[in-house]
Amino acid sequence: MAEHNDSDRAPSIGAGLLSAGERYHFNEGTLQRLWRVLGAQVRAGGTRFALWAPNASAVAVVGDFNGWNPAANPLHPAGDSGLWETFIAGVGEGARYKYRLLDQRGAELPLKSDPVAFGSEHPPQTASVVRDLSGYRWRDADWMAGRGARNERSAPISIYEVHLGSWRRRAAEDNRMLSYREAAEELVEYVAGLGFTHLEFLPLSEHPFDGSWGYQPVGLYAPTIRHGPPHEFRDLVDAAHRRGLGVLLDWVPAHFPADKHGLARFDGSALYEHEDPRQGFHPDWHTLIYNFGRREVANFLLSNALYWLEEYHIDGLRVDAVASMLYLDYSRGEGEWLPNRHGGRENLEAIDFLQRMNRLVYGEAPGVMTVAEESTAFPGVSRPVHDGGLGFGFKWNMGWMNDTLAYLGEDPINRRHHHHKMTFGIHYAFSENFVLPLSHDEVVHGKGSLYGRMPGDHRAKLANLRAYYGFQWGHPGKKLLFMGGEFAQPAEWAQAGELDWATAARPDHAGISRLVRDLNTLYRETPALHRRDCEANGFRWLEANDAEQSLFAWLRFGEPGDPPVAVLCNFTPVERRDWRVGLPLPGRWREILNTDAALYGGGDHGNLGAIEASATPHQGQPCSARVTVPPLSTLFFLPAEAP
């Protein structure tokens, strides 16, 4: 396989002063690859340090190399740009450092980590670490050349969401987390074996508090050292690509924690955040909100998005908490927020930032995707910027997730009263390019596991969950499942431990894993189930109103010439015999997947592998067939002559 050496494209920047052009583009907010200029840049003979602190009266770098002495290595102003710089001979890979700043009045501030550091020491320690990013030899050239086809909206996209720190632990080694290199072998092989197309990590940017799961990052340019140094994270991405898996990363530009060593009042002023807490303080998370209207701050974030895509070959960014960015009154009462210049509640600067981010990454990193976690009905989240949208490739469908989980949580005898919760999502299913997420948010904070949210005894819980997964994989939209859901983990997720691997090995729970694997295979290999995931002409109801029997049926279509697929769901524990379903073609239809099959732990009720469609019109179709729909099941049918 072809190799690619990052050093082949590294910029030629000497150890000397920042250029006038670099300073100009930084202040204009157009320095797209900020990380190649600021931070600790390893050069021949030493390291150049460059920092933005326009309101500091003095800056020095302290570290192992100078005994943490602030008098040893002062930084010098780079013109009137607000940037400071120095070069220190003999400093290189692995050196620990921080910045010591004095504010405008000469008062000493807490020692600060580097905002553009490429590495950090292990929490709870907070020093930055010099890392040389050049010279890595990638082996994923084939993947990178063809990944665009795997990320577009007509592709099968099935995502396994992972919190790397709690997927698996080393119990014999003080409950140690997996390293990036261990994950490159164990996690990658596991996810590929389950048939997923993409692996999505909860944030891996450096963060001080384990309990934030990475959603309160301090070092946006540093992969967390909890699992190893940056080159080993590259090993993990490289291994995933060579195994045919795309890698998505949760990215958090919405807010940052107020830890003293971080960005908060970085140079003694509200530099990265707003001064007014009605704009700059997030009441839900007690964090600080970036000042998206400040050119240098927006540049810092925009460049960071591009950094992960270019330096680590990440295939896409899932942007966290987008709704909190879009609305100035998000989680705020009357008098607790400031309206925009038109008197409205929309955060115009954040909207502009998100549009610029999407234009930048799609323009500079061909073949990637961006995904918005956006929980409101804000229009055009996945519409192109030139059409007035935010420009994301996809959006999480939070409404679908909430409605369907509420329905599945009901006792089957009551589901007829909530039938609309399973059908309502189709009314807006094609207004955005949706991902259907069963994410980490649904298995924490007392919600229990997906298994635990199903009603009934153990067998009923598993049957409900199997039918639900069939519903999800048969429904329009890309798929996402959080770790543990693939084997119906009974306990709620806990980030301090690991998944319940003993339960995963039990035959009844292993059946759920086989179902997820087969659903992924079916989804990937059946064009009608993915090519028009985001288009209304790829879906047609057959039965949406049989509330009394809690039955649902629909057709999925691909491009012309793709065989259609019929999907039938029964969400009661009662077998439905001799139920007539409309079909577009006569003749035999193969039952290509039955979630009630014994292979998956079900009762193996069904149709002996096939049904026969006669020329009897029904449900708006020219043909129909008599079907047995097993209790708590989802069935998939394909015309017999289809490949």
XYZ file of C-alpha atoms in Angstrom:
643
model
C 0.000 0.000 0.000
C 1.193 3.496 -0.748
C 2.638 5.460 2.142
C 2.354 9.129 2.871
C 4.886 11.079 4.881
C 3.574 14.182 6.618
C 7.029 15.720 6.466
C 6.609 15.935 2.699
C 4.045 18.712 3.146
C 5.370 20.392 6.293
C 5.777 24.135 5.830
C 9.238 25.623 5.764
C 9.153 27.880 8.822
C 12.443 28.810 10.355
C 13.307 29.343 13.978
C 13.079 33.108 13.608
C 10.321 35.649 13.844
C 6.742 35.184 12.776
C 6.366 36.667 9.328
C 4.355 39.802 8.633
C 1.984 37.702 6.526
C 1.371 35.227 9.350
C 0.686 38.029 11.804
C -1.672 39.743 9.364
C -3.697 36.624 8.574
C -3.899 35.750 12.256
C -5.368 39.133 13.170
C -7.729 38.968 10.200
C -8.928 35.525 11.267
C -7.790 33.882 8.026
C -4.786 31.844 9.214
C -6.378 28.517 8.312
C -3.551 26.340 9.609
C -2.894 28.132 12.838
C -1.200 25.078 14.355
C 1.718 25.419 11.937
C 2.538 28.869 13.329
C 1.533 29.074 16.999
C 2.276 26.696 19.850
C 5.598 24.930 20.352
C 7.118 24.406 16.900
C 10.031 21.972 16.891
C 12.727 23.264 14.550
C 16.343 22.419 13.813
C 18.276 22.999 17.008
C 15.349 23.779 19.296
C 11.746 24.915 19.593
C 10.012 28.162 18.715
C 7.216 29.205 21.085
C 4.457 31.541 19.876
C 1.413 32.678 21.853
C -1.533 35.066 21.501
C -1.915 37.279 24.583
C -2.674 40.841 23.415
C -3.492 42.210 26.869
C -0.482 40.791 28.714
C 2.299 43.133 29.775
C 4.868 40.335 29.869
C 5.063 36.668 28.853
C 7.639 33.987 29.606
C 7.826 30.267 28.955
C 8.783 28.095 31.901
C 9.515 24.392 31.908
C 11.825 21.503 32.622
C 14.468 23.084 30.417
C 14.874 26.235 32.540
C 13.969 25.071 36.034
C 10.560 26.751 35.686
C 12.309 30.098 36.018
C 10.242 32.943 34.497
C 13.312 35.129 34.067
C 15.104 32.616 31.865
C 13.074 32.689 28.636
C 10.880 35.744 28.097
C 8.772 36.009 24.941
C 8.922 39.110 22.799
C 6.055 40.987 21.141
C 5.658 40.237 17.422
C 4.865 43.752 16.266
C 1.448 44.985 17.349
C -0.296 41.705 16.516
C -0.856 40.621 20.122
C 1.403 37.625 19.431
C 4.504 36.812 21.485
C 7.422 34.609 20.439
C 10.816 33.209 21.312
C 13.172 30.427 20.240
C 14.898 28.179 22.777
C 17.830 26.097 21.609
C 18.051 22.499 22.747
C 14.360 22.101 23.597
C 12.525 19.329 21.794
C 10.125 16.386 21.912
C 8.751 15.608 25.370
C 9.671 18.825 27.152
C 7.065 20.059 29.653
C 6.193 23.740 29.674
C 3.687 26.449 30.635
C 3.373 30.180 30.131
C 3.753 32.761 32.864
C 1.843 35.947 32.043
C 1.493 39.328 33.713
C -1.723 41.244 33.059
C -1.873 44.867 31.953
C -1.286 46.089 35.507
C 1.678 43.776 36.023
C -0.152 41.280 38.230
C 0.943 37.677 37.875
C -1.638 35.241 36.519
C -1.861 31.489 37.224
C 0.508 29.537 35.004
C -1.243 28.759 31.729
C -1.122 25.749 29.457
C -0.537 26.427 25.781
C -3.866 26.812 23.893
C -2.203 25.315 20.807
C -0.210 22.612 22.594
C 0.038 19.333 20.698
C 0.475 17.349 23.906
C -0.156 17.449 27.628
C 1.062 15.627 30.699
C -1.202 13.178 32.508
C -4.089 14.698 34.467
C -4.339 15.941 37.140
C -1.046 17.542 36.075
C -1.635 20.331 33.575
C 1.616 21.236 31.846
C 1.802 21.266 28.066
C 4.260 18.928 26.347
C 6.303 19.656 23.236
C 5.353 17.207 20.476
C 6.863 16.997 17.010
C 4.050 16.142 14.581
C 6.260 15.809 11.515
C 7.506 12.605 9.971
C 4.634 10.202 10.607
C 4.293 7.623 7.836
C 0.638 6.932 7.088
C -0.353 3.679 5.379
C -3.968 4.587 4.552
C -3.553 6.218 1.142
C -6.119 3.919 -0.476
C -8.694 4.765 2.182
C -8.080 8.498 1.949
C -8.433 8.429 -1.831
C -11.833 6.722 -1.703
C -13.398 7.815 1.561
C -15.698 10.395 -0.005
C -17.953 7.668 -1.369
C -18.210 6.169 2.126
C -19.288 9.435 3.752
C -21.901 10.745 1.343
C -25.592 10.671 2.101
C -26.323 7.786 -0.287
C -23.749 5.549 1.427
C -24.480 2.990 4.149
C -23.343 4.721 7.343
C -23.598 2.725 10.545
C -21.687 4.206 13.487
C -20.389 2.559 16.658
C -20.054 5.275 19.324
C -17.273 4.722 21.878
C -15.970 6.219 25.081
C -12.457 4.857 24.770
C -11.704 5.099 28.482
C -14.477 2.681 29.456
C -14.816 0.330 26.487
C -12.350 -2.108 28.021
C -10.002 -1.896 31.011
C -6.996 -3.920 32.134
C -8.229 -5.244 35.491
C -4.898 -6.909 36.253
C -3.103 -3.586 35.795
C -4.966 -1.359 38.261
C -7.970 -1.015 35.966
C -5.816 0.644 33.320
C -7.469 2.147 30.236
C -6.577 0.792 26.831
C -3.788 2.551 24.987
C -4.368 3.883 21.486
C -2.200 1.056 20.145
C -4.152 -1.593 22.028
C -7.379 -0.082 20.702
C -5.884 -0.195 17.203
C -5.895 -3.972 17.531
C -8.768 -4.880 19.848
C -11.376 -2.172 19.298
C -10.863 -1.869 15.544
C -11.177 -5.604 14.997
C -14.258 -5.820 17.222
C -16.112 -2.982 15.494
C -15.205 -4.187 12.013
C -16.371 -7.682 12.958
C -19.776 -6.274 13.916
C -20.125 -4.783 10.452
C -20.185 -1.099 11.379
C -18.879 1.325 8.792
C -17.667 4.053 11.160
C -16.173 4.357 14.617
C -17.057 7.524 16.554
C -15.120 8.594 19.632
C -16.438 10.771 22.396
C -14.054 13.757 22.590
C -10.387 12.833 22.737
C -9.064 16.377 23.086
C -7.205 16.857 26.354
C -9.532 17.527 29.287
C -8.865 17.889 33.007
C -11.844 15.959 34.448
C -12.574 12.321 33.599
C -16.228 12.751 34.506
C -16.784 15.248 31.695
C -16.215 12.374 29.189
C -14.126 14.886 27.222
C -16.956 17.370 26.676
C -15.124 20.063 28.678
C -11.789 20.194 26.843
C -8.866 22.449 27.657
C -6.312 21.270 25.092
C -8.186 21.357 21.796
C -5.036 20.583 19.798
C -3.813 17.709 21.989
C -5.101 14.127 21.836
C -5.529 13.106 25.461
C -2.420 11.494 26.907
C -4.629 9.068 28.879
C -4.208 6.569 26.030
C -0.794 7.515 24.706
C 1.089 10.199 22.739
C -0.168 11.751 19.485
C 1.650 9.382 17.106
C -0.087 6.432 18.756
C -3.477 8.044 18.177
C -2.449 8.252 14.531
C -1.693 4.528 14.712
C -5.287 3.924 15.840
C -6.794 5.961 13.005
C -4.464 4.352 10.493
C -5.433 0.866 11.665
C -9.140 1.673 11.445
C -8.747 2.910 7.886
C -6.826 -0.162 6.828
C -9.644 -2.272 8.282
C -12.264 -0.342 6.301
C -13.609 1.823 9.148
C -14.124 5.575 9.012
C -13.222 7.504 12.170
C -15.400 10.297 13.522
C -14.470 12.518 16.443
C -16.757 14.448 18.751
C -15.681 18.097 18.627
C -16.626 20.740 21.204
C -16.473 24.360 20.006
C -19.478 25.443 22.088
C -17.821 26.058 25.453
C -14.767 25.423 27.650
C -14.185 24.906 31.387
C -13.021 27.688 33.695
C -9.960 25.814 35.012
C -7.269 28.315 35.944
C -4.611 26.744 33.733
C -6.859 26.949 30.657
C -8.368 29.648 28.453
C -10.375 31.456 31.143
C -9.222 35.093 31.371
C -6.118 33.929 29.616
C -4.138 37.183 29.612
C -6.048 38.809 32.449
C -8.942 39.730 30.170
C -11.904 37.891 28.702
C -9.852 36.915 25.672
C -11.542 33.749 24.408
C -14.872 34.240 26.182
C -17.364 37.111 26.448
C -16.879 39.542 29.309
C -20.627 39.725 30.032
C -21.819 36.471 31.687
C -25.157 36.849 29.891
C -23.190 35.932 26.772
C -20.091 34.246 28.138
C -21.261 31.890 30.901
C -23.152 28.652 30.329
C -25.577 28.030 33.220
C -26.132 24.332 32.485
C -22.501 23.280 32.584
C -20.904 26.205 34.458
C -18.550 26.683 31.549
C -17.483 29.639 29.424
C -18.743 30.366 25.917
C -16.384 31.292 23.109
C -16.650 34.771 21.639
C -17.406 33.643 18.085
C -17.491 37.234 16.873
C -13.831 37.818 17.672
C -11.790 37.047 14.589
C -8.837 35.476 16.371
C -11.096 33.243 18.504
C -13.081 32.045 15.513
C -9.767 31.415 13.702
C -8.516 29.357 16.674
C -11.589 27.111 16.467
C -11.840 26.918 12.680
C -8.217 25.953 12.409
C -8.732 23.316 15.089
C -11.470 21.652 13.041
C -9.122 21.440 10.068
C -6.255 20.286 12.284
C -7.943 17.012 13.265
C -8.910 16.277 9.677
C -5.463 16.938 8.248
C -3.012 15.941 10.973
C -4.929 12.873 12.198
C -6.843 11.878 9.042
C -10.141 12.058 10.923
C -13.029 11.394 8.524
C -15.596 13.614 10.173
C -16.525 15.792 13.111
C -19.660 15.379 15.171
C -20.204 18.858 16.609
C -21.517 18.795 20.156
C -24.200 21.031 21.679
C -25.026 22.950 18.504
C -28.388 24.084 19.898
C -26.609 25.843 22.770
C -24.592 27.760 20.187
C -27.521 28.808 18.016
C -29.698 30.482 20.638
C -28.708 33.361 22.902
C -31.462 32.420 25.360
C -30.513 28.739 25.565
C -31.271 27.607 29.164
C -31.695 31.235 30.214
C -34.644 33.030 31.731
C -35.936 36.510 31.063
C -33.271 39.141 31.640
C -30.474 36.559 31.593
C -29.511 36.982 27.941
C -28.797 39.715 25.423
C -30.676 39.842 22.089
C -28.862 40.086 18.778
C -28.628 43.300 16.764
C -32.082 42.651 15.313
C -33.627 42.048 18.711
C -33.856 38.289 18.149
C -32.678 35.236 20.064
C -30.467 33.720 17.354
C -26.725 33.884 17.927
C -25.768 35.385 14.589
C -22.035 35.165 15.272
C -22.263 31.451 16.124
C -24.357 30.803 13.023
C -21.747 32.531 10.884
C -19.005 30.538 12.622
C -20.705 27.194 11.934
C -21.259 28.114 8.297
C -17.612 29.114 7.932
C -16.504 25.905 9.626
C -18.470 23.731 7.230
C -17.303 25.666 4.185
C -13.716 25.345 5.381
C -13.622 21.642 6.166
C -15.579 20.533 3.107
C -13.428 22.759 0.929
C -10.046 21.850 2.399
C -10.555 18.197 3.398
C -12.406 16.449 0.562
C -14.417 13.395 1.478
C -15.116 14.233 5.129
C -18.474 14.639 6.856
C -19.746 16.923 9.603
C -22.617 15.959 11.893
C -24.604 18.295 14.129
C -25.980 17.317 17.511
C -28.826 19.818 17.296
C -31.935 19.200 19.397
C -34.324 21.861 18.072
C -36.139 22.472 14.809
C -33.628 25.080 13.616
C -34.118 25.086 9.834
C -31.528 23.942 7.325
C -28.922 22.415 9.620
C -27.826 19.997 6.877
C -28.661 22.304 3.985
C -25.677 23.783 2.074
C -24.504 27.218 3.128
C -25.124 28.595 -0.367
C -28.785 27.627 0.096
C -29.009 29.412 3.432
C -28.260 26.395 5.640
C -25.620 25.749 8.253
C -23.792 23.402 5.879
C -23.565 20.225 7.971
C -23.564 16.910 6.166
C -25.882 15.271 8.704
C -27.913 16.004 11.809
C -28.776 13.759 14.749
C -32.510 13.015 14.823
C -33.191 13.620 18.504
C -36.957 13.667 18.016
C -36.950 10.166 16.523
C -34.844 8.908 19.396
C -37.051 10.453 22.103
C -40.331 9.316 20.554
C -39.326 5.749 19.776
C -37.683 5.143 23.147
C -40.804 6.476 24.862
C -42.943 4.070 22.833
C -40.704 1.079 23.504
C -40.729 1.881 27.203
C -44.497 1.324 27.333
C -45.995 -2.024 28.241
C -47.108 -3.600 24.933
C -50.744 -3.513 26.055
C -50.547 0.287 26.180
C -48.610 0.831 22.962
C -51.759 1.195 20.883
C -52.319 4.518 22.682
C -48.877 5.780 21.619
C -48.776 4.435 18.068
C -48.075 7.877 16.577
C -44.710 8.076 18.334
C -43.379 5.496 15.890
C -44.881 7.085 12.795
C -44.510 10.793 13.478
C -40.830 10.849 12.569
C -41.595 10.176 8.922
C -43.389 13.530 8.695
C -40.012 15.289 8.965
C -37.588 12.439 8.164
C -36.452 14.054 4.913
C -36.248 17.674 6.061
C -32.607 17.021 7.022
C -29.975 14.381 6.358
C -30.587 12.474 9.565
C -28.608 10.076 11.721
C -30.790 7.952 14.036
C -28.851 8.024 17.337
C -29.104 5.584 20.215
C -26.235 7.388 21.886
C -24.415 7.604 25.210
C -26.877 10.258 26.373
C -29.612 7.605 26.535
C -27.782 5.276 28.934
C -26.621 7.653 31.690
C -27.931 9.876 34.486
C -30.380 7.321 35.815
C -31.970 6.490 32.460
C -30.647 2.931 32.622
C -29.482 0.882 29.673
C -31.437 0.288 26.472
C -32.066 -3.236 27.742
C -33.277 -1.885 31.082
C -35.702 0.512 29.419
C -37.558 -2.310 27.702
C -40.619 -3.692 29.566
C -41.196 -7.241 30.755
C -38.989 -10.074 31.930
C -35.535 -10.887 30.598
C -36.753 -12.665 27.450
C -39.241 -9.889 26.710
C -36.598 -7.202 27.123
C -34.332 -8.920 24.626
C -37.195 -9.473 22.158
C -38.286 -5.834 22.420
C -34.738 -4.665 21.837
C -34.281 -6.972 18.834
C -37.478 -5.655 17.260
C -36.399 -2.074 17.998
C -33.017 -2.536 16.323
C -34.797 -3.990 13.305
C -37.058 -0.921 13.247
C -34.026 1.394 13.439
C -32.054 -0.339 10.678
C -35.132 -0.518 8.445
C -36.097 3.133 9.016
C -34.759 5.929 6.773
C -31.660 7.564 8.220
C -28.095 6.628 9.051
C -27.528 4.516 12.185
C -25.668 5.096 15.455
C -25.390 2.780 18.459
C -23.436 3.432 21.645
C -21.122 0.725 22.913
C -22.786 -1.929 25.040
C -26.012 -1.663 23.108
C -24.721 -4.247 20.643
C -25.055 -6.984 23.275
C -27.855 -5.473 25.400
C -25.757 -4.555 28.422
C -28.145 -4.649 31.407
C -26.440 -1.987 33.518
C -26.298 1.747 32.867
C -23.010 2.924 31.377
C -20.390 4.016 33.925
C -17.319 5.825 32.620
C -15.088 4.679 35.494
C -15.377 0.988 34.598
C -15.662 -1.092 31.447
C -18.432 -2.767 29.490
C -19.958 -5.901 30.975
C -17.980 -8.366 28.896
C -19.086 -11.340 30.975
C -22.686 -10.663 29.996
C -21.663 -10.143 26.361
C -20.439 -13.752 26.288
C -23.754 -15.210 27.455
C -25.614 -16.966 24.596
C -28.776 -14.855 24.879
C -26.827 -11.587 24.811
C -24.442 -12.859 22.140
C -27.557 -13.327 19.989
C -28.105 -9.562 20.074
C -24.556 -9.071 18.807
C -25.195 -11.487 15.939
C -28.350 -9.540 15.088
C -26.484 -6.214 15.027
C -23.811 -7.787 12.813
C -26.425 -9.142 10.400
C -28.400 -5.904 10.368
C -25.218 -4.044 9.465
C -24.442 -6.546 6.722
C -27.969 -6.319 5.349
C -27.885 -2.517 5.475
C -24.543 -2.316 3.674
C -25.348 -4.874 1.003
C -28.946 -3.867 0.219
C -29.104 -0.637 -1.799
C -32.790 0.001 -1.021
C -31.920 0.260 2.678
C -29.344 3.047 2.341
C -29.184 4.812 -1.034
C -32.221 7.001 -0.347
C -31.951 7.219 3.418
C -32.391 10.979 3.124
C -34.938 11.153 0.288
C -38.718 10.922 0.506
C -38.943 8.800 -2.651
C -37.004 6.070 -0.872
C -39.861 5.334 1.552
C -43.556 4.419 1.347
C -45.892 3.398 4.132
C -47.828 0.185 3.704
C -49.426 0.222 7.142
C -49.024 3.163 9.512
C -52.376 3.095 11.332
C -52.874 -0.385 12.803
C -52.617 0.834 16.378
C -54.792 -1.921 17.813
C -52.310 -4.607 16.736
C -49.214 -2.353 17.032
C -48.207 -3.362 13.500
C -46.182 -1.267 11.073
C -45.159 -1.967 7.486
C -43.335 0.024 4.832
C -41.306 -0.240 1.646
C -37.769 1.005 1.064
C -36.512 1.901 -2.409
C -33.074 2.561 -3.857
C -32.156 3.795 -7.306
C -34.083 2.544 -10.380
C -33.282 -1.121 -10.791
C -32.594 -1.713 -7.097
C -34.988 -4.341 -5.700
C -37.397 -2.880 -3.101
C -37.406 -4.103 0.491
C -40.516 -4.627 2.631
C -40.180 -4.117 6.400
C -42.816 -5.347 8.887
C -42.825 -4.739 12.650
C -44.917 -6.235 15.443
C -44.522 -4.555 18.821
C -46.811 -6.866 20.795
C -46.012 -10.297 22.260
C -48.826 -11.766 20.141
C -48.100 -13.575 16.880
C -50.083 -12.105 13.964
C -51.035 -14.883 11.569
C -52.430 -14.481 8.093
C -51.856 -10.697 8.090
C -52.164 -9.263 4.583
C -49.450 -6.876 3.410
C -49.298 -5.005 0.113
C -46.321 -5.550 -2.176
C -45.245 -3.903 -5.445
C -44.313 -7.140 -7.271
C -45.935 -10.589 -7.606
C -44.263 -13.901 -6.867
C -42.045 -15.122 -4.089
C -40.499 -12.729 -1.566
C -37.633 -14.020 0.573
C -37.573 -13.374 4.296
C -34.010 -12.047 4.450
C -33.937 -11.206 8.167
C -36.219 -12.024 11.086
C -35.268 -10.555 14.476
C -37.190 -13.422 16.122
C -34.877 -16.056 14.630
C -33.392 -18.612 17.013
C -29.927 -17.459 15.905
C -30.602 -14.191 17.718
C -32.305 -15.724 20.742
C -35.888 -15.572 19.452
C -38.632 -18.129 19.156
C -37.966 -18.784 15.474
C -41.525 -18.011 14.385
C -41.838 -16.883 10.795
C -42.705 -17.710 7.216
C -40.421 -20.647 6.391
C -38.153 -18.244 4.585
C -40.611 -16.930 1.980
C -44.081 -15.573 1.197
C -46.051 -15.610 -2.062
C -47.479 -12.359 -3.456
C -50.632 -12.666 -5.547
C -52.152 -10.080 -7.906
C -54.564 -8.893 -5.190
C -54.222 -5.131 -4.636
C -53.803 -3.994 -1.038
C -52.432 -0.962 0.825
C -52.025 0.939 -2.430
C -49.902 -1.808 -3.990
C -50.824 -3.985 -7.015
C -50.055 -7.228 -5.142
C -50.273 -8.643 -1.649
C -49.324 -11.636 0.469
C -50.413 -13.348 3.660
C -47.738 -13.097 6.306
C -47.058 -14.433 9.791
C -45.557 -11.662 11.898
C -43.881 -13.162 14.995
C -44.340 -11.596 18.421
C -42.044 -8.617 19.129
C -40.267 -8.817 15.821
C -39.146 -7.006 12.703
C -39.048 -8.782 9.335
C -37.321 -7.844 6.082
C -38.449 -9.208 2.687
C -36.819 -8.979 -0.741
C -38.144 -10.232 -4.110
C -36.900 -13.791 -4.607
C -35.153 -13.033 -7.895
C -33.146 -10.204 -6.360
C -29.446 -10.980 -5.845
